[in-house]
PDB file of C-alpha atoms in Angstrom:
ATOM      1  CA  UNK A   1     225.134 252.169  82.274  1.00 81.00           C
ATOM      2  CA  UNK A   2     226.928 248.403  82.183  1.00 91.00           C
ATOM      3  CA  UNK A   3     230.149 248.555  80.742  1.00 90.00           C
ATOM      4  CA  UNK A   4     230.298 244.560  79.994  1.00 92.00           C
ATOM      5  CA  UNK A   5     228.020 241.966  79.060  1.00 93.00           C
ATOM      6  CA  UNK A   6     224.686 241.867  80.552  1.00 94.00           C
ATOM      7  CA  UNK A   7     224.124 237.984  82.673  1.00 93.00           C
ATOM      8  CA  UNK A   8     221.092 239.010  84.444  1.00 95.00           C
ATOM      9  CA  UNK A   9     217.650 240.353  83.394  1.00 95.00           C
ATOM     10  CA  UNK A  10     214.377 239.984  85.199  1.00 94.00           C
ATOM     11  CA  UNK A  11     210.861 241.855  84.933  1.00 92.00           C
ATOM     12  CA  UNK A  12     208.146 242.766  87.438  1.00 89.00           C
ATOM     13  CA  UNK A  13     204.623 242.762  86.998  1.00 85.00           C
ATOM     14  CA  UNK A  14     204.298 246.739  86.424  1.00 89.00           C
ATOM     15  CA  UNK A  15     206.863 246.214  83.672  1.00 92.00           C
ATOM     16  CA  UNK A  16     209.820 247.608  85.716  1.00 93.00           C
ATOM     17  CA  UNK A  17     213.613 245.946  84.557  1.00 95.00           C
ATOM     18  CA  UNK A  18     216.329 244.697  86.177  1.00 95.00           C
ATOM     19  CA  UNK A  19     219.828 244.376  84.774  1.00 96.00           C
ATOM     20  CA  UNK A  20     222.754 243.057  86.135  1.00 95.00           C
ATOM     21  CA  UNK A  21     226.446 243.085  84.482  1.00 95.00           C
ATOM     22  CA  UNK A  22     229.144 240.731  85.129  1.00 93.00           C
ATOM     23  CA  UNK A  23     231.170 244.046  85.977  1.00 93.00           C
ATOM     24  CA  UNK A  24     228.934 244.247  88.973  1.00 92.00           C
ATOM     25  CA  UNK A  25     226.712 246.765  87.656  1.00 93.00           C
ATOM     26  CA  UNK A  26     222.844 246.656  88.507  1.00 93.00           C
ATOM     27  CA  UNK A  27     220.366 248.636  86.875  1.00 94.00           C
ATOM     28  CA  UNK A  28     216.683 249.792  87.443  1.00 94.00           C
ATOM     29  CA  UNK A  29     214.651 250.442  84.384  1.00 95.00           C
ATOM     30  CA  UNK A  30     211.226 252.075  84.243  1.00 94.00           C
ATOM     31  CA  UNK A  31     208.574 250.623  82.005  1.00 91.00           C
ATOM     32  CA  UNK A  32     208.968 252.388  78.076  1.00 88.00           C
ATOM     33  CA  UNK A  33     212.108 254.206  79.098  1.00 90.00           C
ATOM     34  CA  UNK A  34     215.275 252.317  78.732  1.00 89.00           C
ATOM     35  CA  UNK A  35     217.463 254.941  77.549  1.00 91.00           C
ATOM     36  CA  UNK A  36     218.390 256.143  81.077  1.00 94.00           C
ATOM     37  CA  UNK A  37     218.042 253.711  84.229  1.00 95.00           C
ATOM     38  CA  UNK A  38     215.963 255.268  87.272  1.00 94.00           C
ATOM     39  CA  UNK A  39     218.749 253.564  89.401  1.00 93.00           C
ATOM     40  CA  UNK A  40     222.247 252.168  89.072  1.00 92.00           C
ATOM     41  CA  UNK A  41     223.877 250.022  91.845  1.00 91.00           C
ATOM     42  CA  UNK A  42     227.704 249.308  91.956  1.00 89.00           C
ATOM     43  CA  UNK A  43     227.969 246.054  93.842  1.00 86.00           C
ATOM     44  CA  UNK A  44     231.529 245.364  93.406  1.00 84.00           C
ATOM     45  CA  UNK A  45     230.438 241.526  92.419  1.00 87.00           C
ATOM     46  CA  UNK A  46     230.294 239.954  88.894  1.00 93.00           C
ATOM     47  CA  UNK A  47     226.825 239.233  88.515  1.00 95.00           C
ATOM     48  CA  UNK A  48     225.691 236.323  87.288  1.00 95.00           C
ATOM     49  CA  UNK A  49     221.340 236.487  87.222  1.00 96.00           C
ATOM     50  CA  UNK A  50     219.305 238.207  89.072  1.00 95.00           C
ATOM     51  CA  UNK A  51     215.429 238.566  90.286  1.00 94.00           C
ATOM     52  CA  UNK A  52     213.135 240.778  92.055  1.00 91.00           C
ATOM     53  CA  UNK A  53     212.426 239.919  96.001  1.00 85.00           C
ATOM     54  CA  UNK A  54     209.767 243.000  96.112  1.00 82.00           C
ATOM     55  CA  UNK A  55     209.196 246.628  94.694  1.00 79.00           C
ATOM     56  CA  UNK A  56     212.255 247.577  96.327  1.00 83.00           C
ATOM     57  CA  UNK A  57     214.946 244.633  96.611  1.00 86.00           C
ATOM     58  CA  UNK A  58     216.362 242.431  94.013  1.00 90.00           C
ATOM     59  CA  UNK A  59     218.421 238.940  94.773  1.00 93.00           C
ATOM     60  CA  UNK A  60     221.427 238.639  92.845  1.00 94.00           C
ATOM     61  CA  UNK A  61     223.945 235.636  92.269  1.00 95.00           C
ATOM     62  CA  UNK A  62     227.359 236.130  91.263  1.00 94.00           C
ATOM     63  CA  UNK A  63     230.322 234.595  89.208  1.00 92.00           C
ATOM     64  CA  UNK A  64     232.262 233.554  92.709  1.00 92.00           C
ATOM     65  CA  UNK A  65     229.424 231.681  94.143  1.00 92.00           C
ATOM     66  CA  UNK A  66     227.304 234.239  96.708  1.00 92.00           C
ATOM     67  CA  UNK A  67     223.843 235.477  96.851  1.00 93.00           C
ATOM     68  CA  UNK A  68     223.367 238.915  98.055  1.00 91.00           C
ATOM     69  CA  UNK A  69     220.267 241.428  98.221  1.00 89.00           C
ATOM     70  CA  UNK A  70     220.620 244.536  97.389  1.00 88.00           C
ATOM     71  CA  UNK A  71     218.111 247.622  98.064  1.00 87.00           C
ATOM     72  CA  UNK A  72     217.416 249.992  95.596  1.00 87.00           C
ATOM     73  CA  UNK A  73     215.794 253.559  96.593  1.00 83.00           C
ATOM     74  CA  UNK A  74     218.495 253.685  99.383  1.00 77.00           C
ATOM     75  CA  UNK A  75     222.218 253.726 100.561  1.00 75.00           C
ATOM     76  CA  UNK A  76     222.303 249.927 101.984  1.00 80.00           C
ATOM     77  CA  UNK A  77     225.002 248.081 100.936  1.00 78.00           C
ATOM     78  CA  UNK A  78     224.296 244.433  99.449  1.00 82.00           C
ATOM     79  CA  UNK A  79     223.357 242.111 102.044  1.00 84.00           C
ATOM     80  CA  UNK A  80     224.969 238.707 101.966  1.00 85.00           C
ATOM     81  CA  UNK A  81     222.493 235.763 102.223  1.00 89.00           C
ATOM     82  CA  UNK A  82     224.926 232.568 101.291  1.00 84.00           C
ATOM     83  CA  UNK A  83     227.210 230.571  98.917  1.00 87.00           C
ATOM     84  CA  UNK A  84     227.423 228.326  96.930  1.00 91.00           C
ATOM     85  CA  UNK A  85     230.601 226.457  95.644  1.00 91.00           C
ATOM     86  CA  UNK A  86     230.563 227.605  92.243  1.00 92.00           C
ATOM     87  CA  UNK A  87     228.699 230.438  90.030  1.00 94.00           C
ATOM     88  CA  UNK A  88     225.216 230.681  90.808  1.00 95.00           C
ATOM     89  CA  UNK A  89     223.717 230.326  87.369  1.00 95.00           C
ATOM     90  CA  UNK A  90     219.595 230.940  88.722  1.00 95.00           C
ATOM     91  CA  UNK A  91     217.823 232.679  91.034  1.00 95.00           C
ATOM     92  CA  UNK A  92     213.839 232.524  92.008  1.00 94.00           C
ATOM     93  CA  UNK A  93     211.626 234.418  94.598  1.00 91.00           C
ATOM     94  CA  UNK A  94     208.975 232.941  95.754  1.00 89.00           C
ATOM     95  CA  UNK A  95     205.917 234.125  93.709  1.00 85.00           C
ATOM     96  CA  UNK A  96     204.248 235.630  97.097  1.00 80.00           C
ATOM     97  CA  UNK A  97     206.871 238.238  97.465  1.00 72.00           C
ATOM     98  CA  UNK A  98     205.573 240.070  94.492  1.00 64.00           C
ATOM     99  CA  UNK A  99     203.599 243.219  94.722  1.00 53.00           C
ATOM    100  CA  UNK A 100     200.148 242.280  95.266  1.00 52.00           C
ATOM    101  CA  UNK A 101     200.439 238.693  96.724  1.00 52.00           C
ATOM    102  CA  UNK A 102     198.480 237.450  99.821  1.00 49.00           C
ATOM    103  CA  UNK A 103     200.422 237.437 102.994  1.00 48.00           C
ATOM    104  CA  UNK A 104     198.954 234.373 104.345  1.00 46.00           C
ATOM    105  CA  UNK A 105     201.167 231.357 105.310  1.00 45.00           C
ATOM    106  CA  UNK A 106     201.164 228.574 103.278  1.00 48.00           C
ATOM    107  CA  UNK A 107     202.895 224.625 104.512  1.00 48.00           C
ATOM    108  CA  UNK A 108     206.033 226.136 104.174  1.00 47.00           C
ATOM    109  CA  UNK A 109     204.822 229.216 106.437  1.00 50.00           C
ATOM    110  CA  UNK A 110     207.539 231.345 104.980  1.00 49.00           C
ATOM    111  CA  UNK A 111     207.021 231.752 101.118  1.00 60.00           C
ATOM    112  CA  UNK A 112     206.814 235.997 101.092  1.00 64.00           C
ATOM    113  CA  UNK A 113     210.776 235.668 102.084  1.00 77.00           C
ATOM    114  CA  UNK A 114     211.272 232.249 100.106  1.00 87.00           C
ATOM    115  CA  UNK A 115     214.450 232.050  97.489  1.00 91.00           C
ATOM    116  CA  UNK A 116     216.086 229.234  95.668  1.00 93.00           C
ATOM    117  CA  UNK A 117     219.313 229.444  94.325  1.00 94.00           C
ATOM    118  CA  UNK A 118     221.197 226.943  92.032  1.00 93.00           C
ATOM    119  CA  UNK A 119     224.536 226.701  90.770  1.00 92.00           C
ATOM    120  CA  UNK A 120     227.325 225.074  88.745  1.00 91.00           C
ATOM    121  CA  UNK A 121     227.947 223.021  92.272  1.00 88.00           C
ATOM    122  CA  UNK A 122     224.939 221.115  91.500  1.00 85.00           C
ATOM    123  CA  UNK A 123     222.692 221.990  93.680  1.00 87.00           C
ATOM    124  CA  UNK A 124     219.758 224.245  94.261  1.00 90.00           C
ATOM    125  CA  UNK A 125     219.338 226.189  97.801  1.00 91.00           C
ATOM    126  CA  UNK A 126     216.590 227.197  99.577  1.00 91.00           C
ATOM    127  CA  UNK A 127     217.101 230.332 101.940  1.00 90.00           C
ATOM    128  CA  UNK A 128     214.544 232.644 104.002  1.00 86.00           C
ATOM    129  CA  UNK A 129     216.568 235.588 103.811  1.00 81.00           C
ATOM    130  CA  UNK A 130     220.122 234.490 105.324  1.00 83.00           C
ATOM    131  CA  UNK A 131     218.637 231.472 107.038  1.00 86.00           C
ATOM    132  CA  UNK A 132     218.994 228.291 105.091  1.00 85.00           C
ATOM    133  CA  UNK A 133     215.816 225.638 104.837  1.00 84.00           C
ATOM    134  CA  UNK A 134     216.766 222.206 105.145  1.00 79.00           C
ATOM    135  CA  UNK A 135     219.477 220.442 103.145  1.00 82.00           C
ATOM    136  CA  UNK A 136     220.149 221.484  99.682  1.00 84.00           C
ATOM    137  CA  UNK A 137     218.816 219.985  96.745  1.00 84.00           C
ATOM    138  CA  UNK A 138     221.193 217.491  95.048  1.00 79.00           C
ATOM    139  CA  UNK A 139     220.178 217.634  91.656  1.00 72.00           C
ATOM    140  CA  UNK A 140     222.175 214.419  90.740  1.00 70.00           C
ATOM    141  CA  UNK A 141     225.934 214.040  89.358  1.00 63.00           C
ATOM    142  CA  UNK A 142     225.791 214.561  86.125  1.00 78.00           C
ATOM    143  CA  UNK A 143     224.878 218.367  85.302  1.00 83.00           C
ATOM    144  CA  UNK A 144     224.938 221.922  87.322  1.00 88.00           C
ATOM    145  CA  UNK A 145     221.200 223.286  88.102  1.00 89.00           C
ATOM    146  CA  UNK A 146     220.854 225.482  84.854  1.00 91.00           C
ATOM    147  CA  UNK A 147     217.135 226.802  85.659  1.00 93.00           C
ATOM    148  CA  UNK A 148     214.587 226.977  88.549  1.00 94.00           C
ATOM    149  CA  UNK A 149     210.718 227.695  88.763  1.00 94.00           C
ATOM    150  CA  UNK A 150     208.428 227.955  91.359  1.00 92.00           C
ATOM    151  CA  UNK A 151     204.748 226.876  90.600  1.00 90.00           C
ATOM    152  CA  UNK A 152     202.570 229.859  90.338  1.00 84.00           C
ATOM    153  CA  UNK A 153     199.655 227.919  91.654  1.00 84.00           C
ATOM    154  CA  UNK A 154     200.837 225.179  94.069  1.00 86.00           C
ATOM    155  CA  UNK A 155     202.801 227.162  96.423  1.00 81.00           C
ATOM    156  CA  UNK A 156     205.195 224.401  97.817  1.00 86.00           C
ATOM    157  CA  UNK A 157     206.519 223.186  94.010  1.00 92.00           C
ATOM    158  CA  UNK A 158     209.621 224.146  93.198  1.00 93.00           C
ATOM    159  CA  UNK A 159     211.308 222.744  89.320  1.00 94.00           C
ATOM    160  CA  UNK A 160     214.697 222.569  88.736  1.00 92.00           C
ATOM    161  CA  UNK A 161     216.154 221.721  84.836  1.00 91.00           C
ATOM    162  CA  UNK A 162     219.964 220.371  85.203  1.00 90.00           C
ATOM    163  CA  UNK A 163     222.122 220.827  82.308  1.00 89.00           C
ATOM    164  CA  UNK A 164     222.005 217.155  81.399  1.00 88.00           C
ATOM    165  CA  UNK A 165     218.235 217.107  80.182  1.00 88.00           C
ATOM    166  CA  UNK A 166     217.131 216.385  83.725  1.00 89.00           C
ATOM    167  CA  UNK A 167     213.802 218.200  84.970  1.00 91.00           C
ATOM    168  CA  UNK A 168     212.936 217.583  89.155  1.00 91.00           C
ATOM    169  CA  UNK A 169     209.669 218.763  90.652  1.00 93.00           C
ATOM    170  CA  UNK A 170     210.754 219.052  94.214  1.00 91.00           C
ATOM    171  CA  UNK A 171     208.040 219.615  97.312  1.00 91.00           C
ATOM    172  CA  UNK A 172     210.134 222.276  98.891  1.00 85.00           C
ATOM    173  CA  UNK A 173     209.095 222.098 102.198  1.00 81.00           C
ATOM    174  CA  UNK A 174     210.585 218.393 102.389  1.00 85.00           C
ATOM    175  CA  UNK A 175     213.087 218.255  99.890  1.00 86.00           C
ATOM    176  CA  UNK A 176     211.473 215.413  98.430  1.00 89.00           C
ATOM    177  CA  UNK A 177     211.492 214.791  94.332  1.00 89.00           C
ATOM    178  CA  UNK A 178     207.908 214.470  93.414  1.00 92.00           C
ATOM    179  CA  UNK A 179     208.473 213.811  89.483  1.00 89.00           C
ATOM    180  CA  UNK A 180     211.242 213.906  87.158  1.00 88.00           C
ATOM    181  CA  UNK A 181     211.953 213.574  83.595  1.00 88.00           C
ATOM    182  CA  UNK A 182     214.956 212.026  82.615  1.00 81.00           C
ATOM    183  CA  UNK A 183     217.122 213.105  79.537  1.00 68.00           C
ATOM    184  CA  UNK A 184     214.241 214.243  77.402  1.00 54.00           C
TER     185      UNK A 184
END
């Protein structure tokens, strides 16, 4: 199903896969069965990482810099939700859009539709859907966002790792660093 290297995996709770290729390929996989993909997307963008947004969307970053959502179980085409100046190297839903999570509003009142992005451009975004939140998060000069988290039990944490050593715990609703470890 990809015809080049694989850049993006991610799993959901019932065990279901997600690939994505950088030749723009992304694939469904069903739990035990990965010899045939249930689904297979042509986006027409290299894809650089990837993660569920529900049972039925997935985010996905690409090589040039955007973040799109695209549907699976349907005809949509990708929906664009933003750029970044450089390849987006992470992408993280918000742990209440997954299948079973509680509805309820939280201090950011948004989480279900909650993403962060980060890139090479050093800098991690927060979006609700195409609708930015706030400035982005500058992770500092000296190394591109390599990895983001959100906290599975305080719903407002958000932790970035840079790729000079450098982990942030960020309060997402502010965009205020709460802790950081420097060049562990």
């Amino acid at each position: 199903p990809h015809a080049s290297s694989i850049c993006a995996l991610s799993v959901r709770d019932d065990g279901t896969v997600l690939t994505g290729s950088s030749d723009g390929v992304c694939c469904l996989w069903a739990p035990g069965n990965l010899e045939r993909p249930l689904e297979k997307r042509q986006l027409g963008i290299a894809v650089s990482c990837a993660d569920f947004a529900d049972d039925s969307t997935a985010y996905v970053g690409c090589e040039a810099g955007s973040v799109s959502m695209a549907t699976f179980g349907g005809s949509e085409p990708c929906a664009a939700l933003g750029t970044h100046r450089g390849r987006v190297t992470c992408l993280a839903a918000h742990p209440a859009s997954r299948k079973g999570a509680a509805a309820s509003s939280d201090t950011l009142g948004l989480r279900r539709h909650l993403l962060a992005s980060a890139s090479v451009d050093w800098t991690c975004r927060l979006r609700v859907g195409s609708t930015p939140l706030g400035a982005p998060l500058d992770h500092g000069a000296h190394g591109y966002v390599a990895s983001i988290a959100w906290s599975p039990s305080r719903a407002a944490l958000l932790c970035t790792a840079a790729s000079d050593g450098c982990v942030r715990l960020w309060t997402a609703a502010s965009g205020q660093i709460v802790g950081a470890a420097e060049q562990l």
